[in-house]
């Protein structure tokens, strides 16, 4: 049973403030699921050094070119699905390339660059493995940030659902797209690149936006937050599906649709992306120990097949 996430009613944390997605394990005593099946399906192991980053196509419910990056053992046959699936982390982070000139080759490059160059951020609080997925979704320059966020959110919801319904159970595990585990305010979080100053040039060895992903000094990161236009690109942090039952407990007032938003989006320069990703991966140990280890993921996958 989980030791990291409060059980219903424990520690003064009211049952009604908890997201059902993360309290389903209370049914374990009823024999609803057996989390050993998920382990047999191939939950990932953390590759030891030396390791390497692999990048390859990922599933897409509508054919949008999608690429994934993650770490495997150095001697892994990266062109073999049988070899890489057990090493593919069931914790994926979705990043949309919504720039007007978004194309598959750059999405693959973006996936590798983000995975490699933000690793120190993502593993600073928790070194458990994750994967970065980049979805090619070119959108018009005329769209507002809110409109762009809405399109990406709706696309992500459909993609997450389609992954859960994959016929092969082990494949569904390895391609799962979770929401932020310990985030009390919103149940879903993704990212969307809305500008990259590369002029569509894929031949340059290292683009300015790639260099900007490296670990930056605090002052550089702060500038990227309050003046993203000065950076060689920008991205949106998109959060939605508010956990309305938690509003009263955490803020002292109920969710108010007149002042509280169903979806929020924040625009930053790429120098701030590493820190934003760190906020997502900070609870990785809870994800693997509870969400995976205690069988919540297994339960959700089986439940999706019955709906």
PDB file of C-alpha atoms in Angstrom, residues 19-289:
ATOM      1  CA  UNK A  19      -8.626  13.104  -7.282  1.00  0.00           C
ATOM      2  CA  UNK A  20     -10.215   9.667  -7.822  1.00  0.00           C
ATOM      3  CA  UNK A  21      -7.452   8.865 -10.296  1.00  0.00           C
ATOM      4  CA  UNK A  22      -4.977   8.706  -7.439  1.00  0.00           C
ATOM      5  CA  UNK A  23      -7.136   6.974  -4.828  1.00  0.00           C
ATOM      6  CA  UNK A  24      -8.339   4.007  -6.840  1.00  0.00           C
ATOM      7  CA  UNK A  25      -5.856   1.807  -5.037  1.00  0.00           C
ATOM      8  CA  UNK A  26      -8.251   1.640  -2.070  1.00  0.00           C
ATOM      9  CA  UNK A  27     -10.057  -1.047  -4.051  1.00  0.00           C
ATOM     10  CA  UNK A  28      -7.037  -3.342  -3.984  1.00  0.00           C
ATOM     11  CA  UNK A  29      -8.462  -5.296  -1.060  1.00  0.00           C
ATOM     12  CA  UNK A  30     -11.474  -6.108  -3.239  1.00  0.00           C
ATOM     13  CA  UNK A  31      -9.232  -7.846  -5.736  1.00  0.00           C
ATOM     14  CA  UNK A  32     -10.117  -5.539  -8.602  1.00  0.00           C
ATOM     15  CA  UNK A  33      -6.629  -5.696 -10.072  1.00  0.00           C
ATOM     16  CA  UNK A  34      -3.304  -7.424  -9.714  1.00  0.00           C
ATOM     17  CA  UNK A  35      -0.439  -4.997 -10.186  1.00  0.00           C
ATOM     18  CA  UNK A  36       1.985  -7.855 -10.810  1.00  0.00           C
ATOM     19  CA  UNK A  37       0.585  -8.001 -14.346  1.00  0.00           C
ATOM     20  CA  UNK A  38       1.928  -4.548 -15.033  1.00  0.00           C
ATOM     21  CA  UNK A  39       5.388  -5.529 -13.864  1.00  0.00           C
ATOM     22  CA  UNK A  40       5.319  -8.528 -16.176  1.00  0.00           C
ATOM     23  CA  UNK A  41       4.216  -6.234 -19.000  1.00  0.00           C
ATOM     24  CA  UNK A  42       7.590  -4.525 -18.846  1.00  0.00           C
ATOM     25  CA  UNK A  43       7.839  -1.543 -16.497  1.00  0.00           C
ATOM     26  CA  UNK A  44      11.078   0.228 -17.224  1.00  0.00           C
ATOM     27  CA  UNK A  45      14.378  -0.110 -15.460  1.00  0.00           C
ATOM     28  CA  UNK A  46      16.645   2.866 -14.985  1.00  0.00           C
ATOM     29  CA  UNK A  47      19.570   2.331 -17.402  1.00  0.00           C
ATOM     30  CA  UNK A  48      22.934   2.343 -15.700  1.00  0.00           C
ATOM     31  CA  UNK A  49      25.970   4.069 -17.152  1.00  0.00           C
ATOM     32  CA  UNK A  50      27.005   3.950 -19.917  1.00  0.00           C
ATOM     33  CA  UNK A  51      23.686   4.793 -21.524  1.00  0.00           C
ATOM     34  CA  UNK A  52      22.497   6.486 -24.689  1.00  0.00           C
ATOM     35  CA  UNK A  53      19.497   8.476 -25.877  1.00  0.00           C
ATOM     36  CA  UNK A  54      17.257   6.916 -28.489  1.00  0.00           C
ATOM     37  CA  UNK A  55      14.786   8.857 -30.620  1.00  0.00           C
ATOM     38  CA  UNK A  56      12.135   7.170 -32.720  1.00  0.00           C
ATOM     39  CA  UNK A  57       8.510   7.636 -33.839  1.00  0.00           C
ATOM     40  CA  UNK A  58       5.766   7.394 -31.231  1.00  0.00           C
ATOM     41  CA  UNK A  59       2.097   6.441 -31.666  1.00  0.00           C
ATOM     42  CA  UNK A  60      -0.405   9.066 -32.777  1.00  0.00           C
ATOM     43  CA  UNK A  61      -4.178   8.724 -32.787  1.00  0.00           C
ATOM     44  CA  UNK A  62      -4.548  11.034 -35.782  1.00  0.00           C
ATOM     45  CA  UNK A  63      -1.258  10.582 -37.609  1.00  0.00           C
ATOM     46  CA  UNK A  64       0.436  13.742 -36.307  1.00  0.00           C
ATOM     47  CA  UNK A  65       4.188  12.978 -36.568  1.00  0.00           C
ATOM     48  CA  UNK A  66       5.340  12.294 -33.016  1.00  0.00           C
ATOM     49  CA  UNK A  67       8.811  11.455 -31.738  1.00  0.00           C
ATOM     50  CA  UNK A  68       9.970  10.164 -28.379  1.00  0.00           C
ATOM     51  CA  UNK A  69      13.347  10.411 -26.648  1.00  0.00           C
ATOM     52  CA  UNK A  70      14.483   8.367 -23.648  1.00  0.00           C
ATOM     53  CA  UNK A  71      17.546   6.654 -22.239  1.00  0.00           C
ATOM     54  CA  UNK A  72      18.563   3.019 -22.777  1.00  0.00           C
ATOM     55  CA  UNK A  73      21.641   0.915 -22.087  1.00  0.00           C
ATOM     56  CA  UNK A  74      24.539   1.697 -24.409  1.00  0.00           C
ATOM     57  CA  UNK A  75      24.443  -1.755 -25.991  1.00  0.00           C
ATOM     58  CA  UNK A  76      20.664  -1.787 -26.572  1.00  0.00           C
ATOM     59  CA  UNK A  77      19.531  -2.504 -30.126  1.00  0.00           C
ATOM     60  CA  UNK A  78      17.605   0.725 -30.600  1.00  0.00           C
ATOM     61  CA  UNK A  79      15.909  -0.457 -33.791  1.00  0.00           C
ATOM     62  CA  UNK A  80      14.401  -3.426 -31.949  1.00  0.00           C
ATOM     63  CA  UNK A  81      11.027  -2.791 -30.292  1.00  0.00           C
ATOM     64  CA  UNK A  82      11.519  -5.963 -28.257  1.00  0.00           C
ATOM     65  CA  UNK A  83      14.749  -4.532 -26.858  1.00  0.00           C
ATOM     66  CA  UNK A  84      13.601  -0.978 -26.130  1.00  0.00           C
ATOM     67  CA  UNK A  85      10.058  -1.524 -24.861  1.00  0.00           C
ATOM     68  CA  UNK A  86      11.092  -2.811 -21.392  1.00  0.00           C
ATOM     69  CA  UNK A  87      13.331   0.264 -21.085  1.00  0.00           C
ATOM     70  CA  UNK A  88      10.754   2.807 -22.230  1.00  0.00           C
ATOM     71  CA  UNK A  89       9.617   4.729 -19.139  1.00  0.00           C
ATOM     72  CA  UNK A  90       5.831   4.694 -18.568  1.00  0.00           C
ATOM     73  CA  UNK A  91       6.114   8.367 -17.597  1.00  0.00           C
ATOM     74  CA  UNK A  92       5.849  10.561 -20.671  1.00  0.00           C
ATOM     75  CA  UNK A  93       5.941  14.353 -20.972  1.00  0.00           C
ATOM     76  CA  UNK A  94       4.207  15.843 -24.017  1.00  0.00           C
ATOM     77  CA  UNK A  95       5.603  18.860 -25.863  1.00  0.00           C
ATOM     78  CA  UNK A  96       3.825  20.208 -28.929  1.00  0.00           C
ATOM     79  CA  UNK A  97       5.681  21.978 -31.722  1.00  0.00           C
ATOM     80  CA  UNK A  98       2.957  24.371 -32.854  1.00  0.00           C
ATOM     81  CA  UNK A  99       5.167  26.752 -34.807  1.00  0.00           C
ATOM     82  CA  UNK A 100       3.933  27.539 -38.292  1.00  0.00           C
ATOM     83  CA  UNK A 101       6.885  25.718 -39.884  1.00  0.00           C
ATOM     84  CA  UNK A 102       6.825  22.679 -37.578  1.00  0.00           C
ATOM     85  CA  UNK A 103       7.905  19.515 -39.390  1.00  0.00           C
ATOM     86  CA  UNK A 104       8.871  15.944 -38.436  1.00  0.00           C
ATOM     87  CA  UNK A 105      12.654  16.321 -38.758  1.00  0.00           C
ATOM     88  CA  UNK A 106      12.701  19.215 -36.332  1.00  0.00           C
ATOM     89  CA  UNK A 107      10.328  17.445 -33.938  1.00  0.00           C
ATOM     90  CA  UNK A 108      12.783  14.552 -33.716  1.00  0.00           C
ATOM     91  CA  UNK A 109      15.611  17.001 -33.137  1.00  0.00           C
ATOM     92  CA  UNK A 110      13.581  18.872 -30.554  1.00  0.00           C
ATOM     93  CA  UNK A 111      12.826  15.654 -28.661  1.00  0.00           C
ATOM     94  CA  UNK A 112      16.522  14.765 -28.427  1.00  0.00           C
ATOM     95  CA  UNK A 113      17.597  18.291 -27.549  1.00  0.00           C
ATOM     96  CA  UNK A 114      15.042  18.686 -24.770  1.00  0.00           C
ATOM     97  CA  UNK A 115      15.742  15.236 -23.345  1.00  0.00           C
ATOM     98  CA  UNK A 116      19.535  15.613 -23.326  1.00  0.00           C
ATOM     99  CA  UNK A 117      19.856  19.285 -22.454  1.00  0.00           C
ATOM    100  CA  UNK A 118      17.297  19.417 -19.623  1.00  0.00           C
ATOM    101  CA  UNK A 119      18.310  16.142 -17.943  1.00  0.00           C
ATOM    102  CA  UNK A 120      20.049  17.910 -15.051  1.00  0.00           C
ATOM    103  CA  UNK A 121      16.848  19.799 -14.310  1.00  0.00           C
ATOM    104  CA  UNK A 122      14.542  16.801 -14.624  1.00  0.00           C
ATOM    105  CA  UNK A 123      16.725  14.594 -12.415  1.00  0.00           C
ATOM    106  CA  UNK A 124      17.636  17.233  -9.855  1.00  0.00           C
ATOM    107  CA  UNK A 125      14.883  16.254  -7.423  1.00  0.00           C
ATOM    108  CA  UNK A 126      14.293  12.693  -8.586  1.00  0.00           C
ATOM    109  CA  UNK A 127      16.452  10.577 -10.885  1.00  0.00           C
ATOM    110  CA  UNK A 128      13.710   8.132 -11.881  1.00  0.00           C
ATOM    111  CA  UNK A 129      13.444   7.780 -15.679  1.00  0.00           C
ATOM    112  CA  UNK A 130      11.065   9.648 -17.956  1.00  0.00           C
ATOM    113  CA  UNK A 131      10.593  10.186 -21.664  1.00  0.00           C
ATOM    114  CA  UNK A 132      10.039  13.286 -23.791  1.00  0.00           C
ATOM    115  CA  UNK A 133       7.515  13.217 -26.634  1.00  0.00           C
ATOM    116  CA  UNK A 134       7.281  15.949 -29.264  1.00  0.00           C
ATOM    117  CA  UNK A 135       4.152  16.193 -31.404  1.00  0.00           C
ATOM    118  CA  UNK A 136       4.257  17.990 -34.764  1.00  0.00           C
ATOM    119  CA  UNK A 137       1.192  20.232 -34.842  1.00  0.00           C
ATOM    120  CA  UNK A 138       1.786  23.359 -36.953  1.00  0.00           C
ATOM    121  CA  UNK A 139      -0.702  26.131 -36.200  1.00  0.00           C
ATOM    122  CA  UNK A 140      -1.376  29.577 -37.589  1.00  0.00           C
ATOM    123  CA  UNK A 141       0.574  32.561 -36.282  1.00  0.00           C
ATOM    124  CA  UNK A 142      -2.732  34.386 -35.869  1.00  0.00           C
ATOM    125  CA  UNK A 143      -3.842  32.185 -32.967  1.00  0.00           C
ATOM    126  CA  UNK A 144      -3.756  33.565 -29.450  1.00  0.00           C
ATOM    127  CA  UNK A 145      -1.954  31.663 -26.704  1.00  0.00           C
ATOM    128  CA  UNK A 146      -5.325  30.631 -25.265  1.00  0.00           C
ATOM    129  CA  UNK A 147      -6.523  29.282 -28.621  1.00  0.00           C
ATOM    130  CA  UNK A 148      -3.262  27.416 -29.131  1.00  0.00           C
ATOM    131  CA  UNK A 149      -3.500  25.927 -25.647  1.00  0.00           C
ATOM    132  CA  UNK A 150      -7.075  24.786 -26.234  1.00  0.00           C
ATOM    133  CA  UNK A 151      -6.166  22.952 -29.450  1.00  0.00           C
ATOM    134  CA  UNK A 152      -3.201  21.206 -27.831  1.00  0.00           C
ATOM    135  CA  UNK A 153      -5.191  20.216 -24.747  1.00  0.00           C
ATOM    136  CA  UNK A 154      -8.004  18.654 -26.766  1.00  0.00           C
ATOM    137  CA  UNK A 155      -5.491  16.791 -28.936  1.00  0.00           C
ATOM    138  CA  UNK A 156      -3.638  15.523 -25.875  1.00  0.00           C
ATOM    139  CA  UNK A 157      -6.822  14.225 -24.252  1.00  0.00           C
ATOM    140  CA  UNK A 158      -7.614  12.150 -27.326  1.00  0.00           C
ATOM    141  CA  UNK A 159      -4.049  10.872 -27.542  1.00  0.00           C
ATOM    142  CA  UNK A 160      -3.912   9.878 -23.879  1.00  0.00           C
ATOM    143  CA  UNK A 161      -7.192   8.010 -24.256  1.00  0.00           C
ATOM    144  CA  UNK A 162      -6.063   6.175 -27.387  1.00  0.00           C
ATOM    145  CA  UNK A 163      -2.850   5.061 -25.655  1.00  0.00           C
ATOM    146  CA  UNK A 164      -4.843   3.508 -22.828  1.00  0.00           C
ATOM    147  CA  UNK A 165      -6.871   1.476 -25.318  1.00  0.00           C
ATOM    148  CA  UNK A 166      -3.900  -0.075 -27.114  1.00  0.00           C
ATOM    149  CA  UNK A 167      -4.580  -3.763 -27.707  1.00  0.00           C
ATOM    150  CA  UNK A 168      -1.176  -4.860 -26.452  1.00  0.00           C
ATOM    151  CA  UNK A 169      -1.122  -4.312 -22.691  1.00  0.00           C
ATOM    152  CA  UNK A 170       2.658  -3.980 -22.430  1.00  0.00           C
ATOM    153  CA  UNK A 171       2.600  -1.404 -25.204  1.00  0.00           C
ATOM    154  CA  UNK A 172      -0.104   0.581 -23.411  1.00  0.00           C
ATOM    155  CA  UNK A 173       2.035   0.620 -20.269  1.00  0.00           C
ATOM    156  CA  UNK A 174       5.136   1.822 -22.088  1.00  0.00           C
ATOM    157  CA  UNK A 175       3.284   4.628 -23.904  1.00  0.00           C
ATOM    158  CA  UNK A 176       1.205   5.916 -20.982  1.00  0.00           C
ATOM    159  CA  UNK A 177       0.730   9.698 -20.665  1.00  0.00           C
ATOM    160  CA  UNK A 178       0.046  10.604 -17.016  1.00  0.00           C
ATOM    161  CA  UNK A 179      -1.031  13.883 -15.529  1.00  0.00           C
ATOM    162  CA  UNK A 180       1.103  15.562 -12.832  1.00  0.00           C
ATOM    163  CA  UNK A 181       0.969  13.229  -9.840  1.00  0.00           C
ATOM    164  CA  UNK A 182       1.381  15.616  -6.901  1.00  0.00           C
ATOM    165  CA  UNK A 183      -0.067  18.760  -8.488  1.00  0.00           C
ATOM    166  CA  UNK A 184      -3.179  19.688  -6.512  1.00  0.00           C
ATOM    167  CA  UNK A 185      -4.437  22.518  -8.716  1.00  0.00           C
ATOM    168  CA  UNK A 186      -4.735  21.028 -12.230  1.00  0.00           C
ATOM    169  CA  UNK A 187      -4.894  17.396 -13.326  1.00  0.00           C
ATOM    170  CA  UNK A 188      -3.293  17.852 -16.749  1.00  0.00           C
ATOM    171  CA  UNK A 189      -0.104  19.611 -17.864  1.00  0.00           C
ATOM    172  CA  UNK A 190       1.630  19.793 -21.237  1.00  0.00           C
ATOM    173  CA  UNK A 191       3.930  22.180 -23.084  1.00  0.00           C
ATOM    174  CA  UNK A 192       3.678  23.822 -26.503  1.00  0.00           C
ATOM    175  CA  UNK A 193       6.463  25.521 -28.447  1.00  0.00           C
ATOM    176  CA  UNK A 194       4.999  28.583 -30.157  1.00  0.00           C
ATOM    177  CA  UNK A 195       8.171  30.148 -31.559  1.00  0.00           C
ATOM    178  CA  UNK A 196      11.631  28.952 -32.619  1.00  0.00           C
ATOM    179  CA  UNK A 197      14.067  31.325 -34.297  1.00  0.00           C
ATOM    180  CA  UNK A 198      15.727  28.857 -36.651  1.00  0.00           C
ATOM    181  CA  UNK A 199      14.231  29.966 -39.977  1.00  0.00           C
ATOM    182  CA  UNK A 200      13.486  26.334 -40.752  1.00  0.00           C
ATOM    183  CA  UNK A 201      17.204  25.537 -41.109  1.00  0.00           C
ATOM    184  CA  UNK A 202      17.767  21.907 -40.095  1.00  0.00           C
ATOM    185  CA  UNK A 203      21.386  21.895 -41.267  1.00  0.00           C
ATOM    186  CA  UNK A 204      22.827  24.111 -38.541  1.00  0.00           C
ATOM    187  CA  UNK A 205      24.883  21.998 -36.138  1.00  0.00           C
ATOM    188  CA  UNK A 206      23.547  23.586 -32.942  1.00  0.00           C
ATOM    189  CA  UNK A 207      20.689  26.070 -33.158  1.00  0.00           C
ATOM    190  CA  UNK A 208      20.397  28.993 -30.747  1.00  0.00           C
ATOM    191  CA  UNK A 209      17.209  27.546 -29.268  1.00  0.00           C
ATOM    192  CA  UNK A 210      19.056  24.290 -28.516  1.00  0.00           C
ATOM    193  CA  UNK A 211      21.809  26.082 -26.623  1.00  0.00           C
ATOM    194  CA  UNK A 212      19.206  28.000 -24.646  1.00  0.00           C
ATOM    195  CA  UNK A 213      17.884  24.720 -23.206  1.00  0.00           C
ATOM    196  CA  UNK A 214      21.103  24.163 -21.246  1.00  0.00           C
ATOM    197  CA  UNK A 215      21.164  24.806 -17.516  1.00  0.00           C
ATOM    198  CA  UNK A 216      21.101  28.570 -17.105  1.00  0.00           C
ATOM    199  CA  UNK A 217      21.936  31.013 -14.343  1.00  0.00           C
ATOM    200  CA  UNK A 218      18.968  32.200 -12.321  1.00  0.00           C
ATOM    201  CA  UNK A 219      19.075  35.679 -13.818  1.00  0.00           C
ATOM    202  CA  UNK A 220      18.960  34.258 -17.362  1.00  0.00           C
ATOM    203  CA  UNK A 221      16.011  32.052 -16.488  1.00  0.00           C
ATOM    204  CA  UNK A 222      14.163  34.939 -14.871  1.00  0.00           C
ATOM    205  CA  UNK A 223      14.628  37.081 -17.974  1.00  0.00           C
ATOM    206  CA  UNK A 224      13.195  34.246 -20.056  1.00  0.00           C
ATOM    207  CA  UNK A 225      10.087  34.346 -17.874  1.00  0.00           C
ATOM    208  CA  UNK A 226       9.319  38.043 -17.903  1.00  0.00           C
ATOM    209  CA  UNK A 227      10.593  38.786 -21.420  1.00  0.00           C
ATOM    210  CA  UNK A 228      10.332  35.650 -23.601  1.00  0.00           C
ATOM    211  CA  UNK A 229      10.412  37.781 -26.765  1.00  0.00           C
ATOM    212  CA  UNK A 230      14.131  38.355 -26.139  1.00  0.00           C
ATOM    213  CA  UNK A 231      14.858  34.607 -26.243  1.00  0.00           C
ATOM    214  CA  UNK A 232      15.498  32.542 -29.411  1.00  0.00           C
ATOM    215  CA  UNK A 233      12.076  30.985 -29.049  1.00  0.00           C
ATOM    216  CA  UNK A 234       9.237  30.558 -26.578  1.00  0.00           C
ATOM    217  CA  UNK A 235       6.880  27.923 -25.238  1.00  0.00           C
ATOM    218  CA  UNK A 236       3.628  27.663 -23.325  1.00  0.00           C
ATOM    219  CA  UNK A 237       3.088  25.782 -20.095  1.00  0.00           C
ATOM    220  CA  UNK A 238      -0.529  24.597 -20.324  1.00  0.00           C
ATOM    221  CA  UNK A 239      -2.545  23.343 -17.340  1.00  0.00           C
ATOM    222  CA  UNK A 240      -6.213  22.346 -17.272  1.00  0.00           C
ATOM    223  CA  UNK A 241      -8.834  20.108 -15.646  1.00  0.00           C
ATOM    224  CA  UNK A 242      -8.869  21.946 -12.283  1.00  0.00           C
ATOM    225  CA  UNK A 243      -9.147  19.769  -9.193  1.00  0.00           C
ATOM    226  CA  UNK A 244     -12.117  21.778  -7.967  1.00  0.00           C
ATOM    227  CA  UNK A 245     -12.688  19.701  -4.845  1.00  0.00           C
ATOM    228  CA  UNK A 246      -9.211  20.658  -3.626  1.00  0.00           C
ATOM    229  CA  UNK A 247      -9.730  24.405  -4.027  1.00  0.00           C
ATOM    230  CA  UNK A 248     -11.502  24.841  -0.680  1.00  0.00           C
ATOM    231  CA  UNK A 249      -8.955  22.762   1.202  1.00  0.00           C
ATOM    232  CA  UNK A 250      -5.871  24.429  -0.284  1.00  0.00           C
ATOM    233  CA  UNK A 251      -7.050  28.001  -0.880  1.00  0.00           C
ATOM    234  CA  UNK A 252      -9.793  28.389   1.682  1.00  0.00           C
ATOM    235  CA  UNK A 253     -12.433  29.125  -0.940  1.00  0.00           C
ATOM    236  CA  UNK A 254     -14.361  27.056  -3.458  1.00  0.00           C
ATOM    237  CA  UNK A 255     -13.542  27.077  -7.164  1.00  0.00           C
ATOM    238  CA  UNK A 256     -15.153  30.206  -8.599  1.00  0.00           C
ATOM    239  CA  UNK A 257     -15.677  30.097 -12.395  1.00  0.00           C
ATOM    240  CA  UNK A 258     -15.882  33.895 -12.395  1.00  0.00           C
ATOM    241  CA  UNK A 259     -12.284  34.314 -11.217  1.00  0.00           C
ATOM    242  CA  UNK A 260     -10.683  30.856 -11.407  1.00  0.00           C
ATOM    243  CA  UNK A 261      -9.770  29.496 -14.822  1.00  0.00           C
ATOM    244  CA  UNK A 262     -10.518  26.082 -16.309  1.00  0.00           C
ATOM    245  CA  UNK A 263      -7.257  26.320 -18.246  1.00  0.00           C
ATOM    246  CA  UNK A 264      -4.149  28.446 -17.766  1.00  0.00           C
ATOM    247  CA  UNK A 265      -1.209  29.054 -20.074  1.00  0.00           C
ATOM    248  CA  UNK A 266       2.067  30.838 -19.389  1.00  0.00           C
ATOM    249  CA  UNK A 267       4.586  31.904 -22.026  1.00  0.00           C
ATOM    250  CA  UNK A 268       8.331  31.642 -21.295  1.00  0.00           C
ATOM    251  CA  UNK A 269      11.613  31.573 -23.169  1.00  0.00           C
ATOM    252  CA  UNK A 270      13.301  28.159 -23.640  1.00  0.00           C
ATOM    253  CA  UNK A 271      15.817  28.972 -20.902  1.00  0.00           C
ATOM    254  CA  UNK A 272      12.969  28.327 -18.436  1.00  0.00           C
ATOM    255  CA  UNK A 273      11.849  24.985 -19.900  1.00  0.00           C
ATOM    256  CA  UNK A 274      14.208  22.895 -17.787  1.00  0.00           C
ATOM    257  CA  UNK A 275      12.817  24.310 -14.564  1.00  0.00           C
ATOM    258  CA  UNK A 276       9.242  23.802 -15.765  1.00  0.00           C
ATOM    259  CA  UNK A 277      10.019  20.166 -16.559  1.00  0.00           C
ATOM    260  CA  UNK A 278      11.599  19.759 -13.135  1.00  0.00           C
ATOM    261  CA  UNK A 279       8.259  20.678 -11.587  1.00  0.00           C
ATOM    262  CA  UNK A 280       6.685  17.775 -13.495  1.00  0.00           C
ATOM    263  CA  UNK A 281       9.336  15.193 -12.579  1.00  0.00           C
ATOM    264  CA  UNK A 282       9.749  16.211  -8.934  1.00  0.00           C
ATOM    265  CA  UNK A 283       7.298  13.482  -7.862  1.00  0.00           C
ATOM    266  CA  UNK A 284       8.701  10.685 -10.027  1.00  0.00           C
ATOM    267  CA  UNK A 285       9.398   8.477  -7.017  1.00  0.00           C
ATOM    268  CA  UNK A 286       5.740   8.759  -6.002  1.00  0.00           C
ATOM    269  CA  UNK A 287       4.715   7.884  -9.540  1.00  0.00           C
ATOM    270  CA  UNK A 288       6.820   4.725  -9.651  1.00  0.00           C
ATOM    271  CA  UNK A 289       6.310   3.677  -6.034  1.00  0.00           C
TER     272      UNK A 289
END
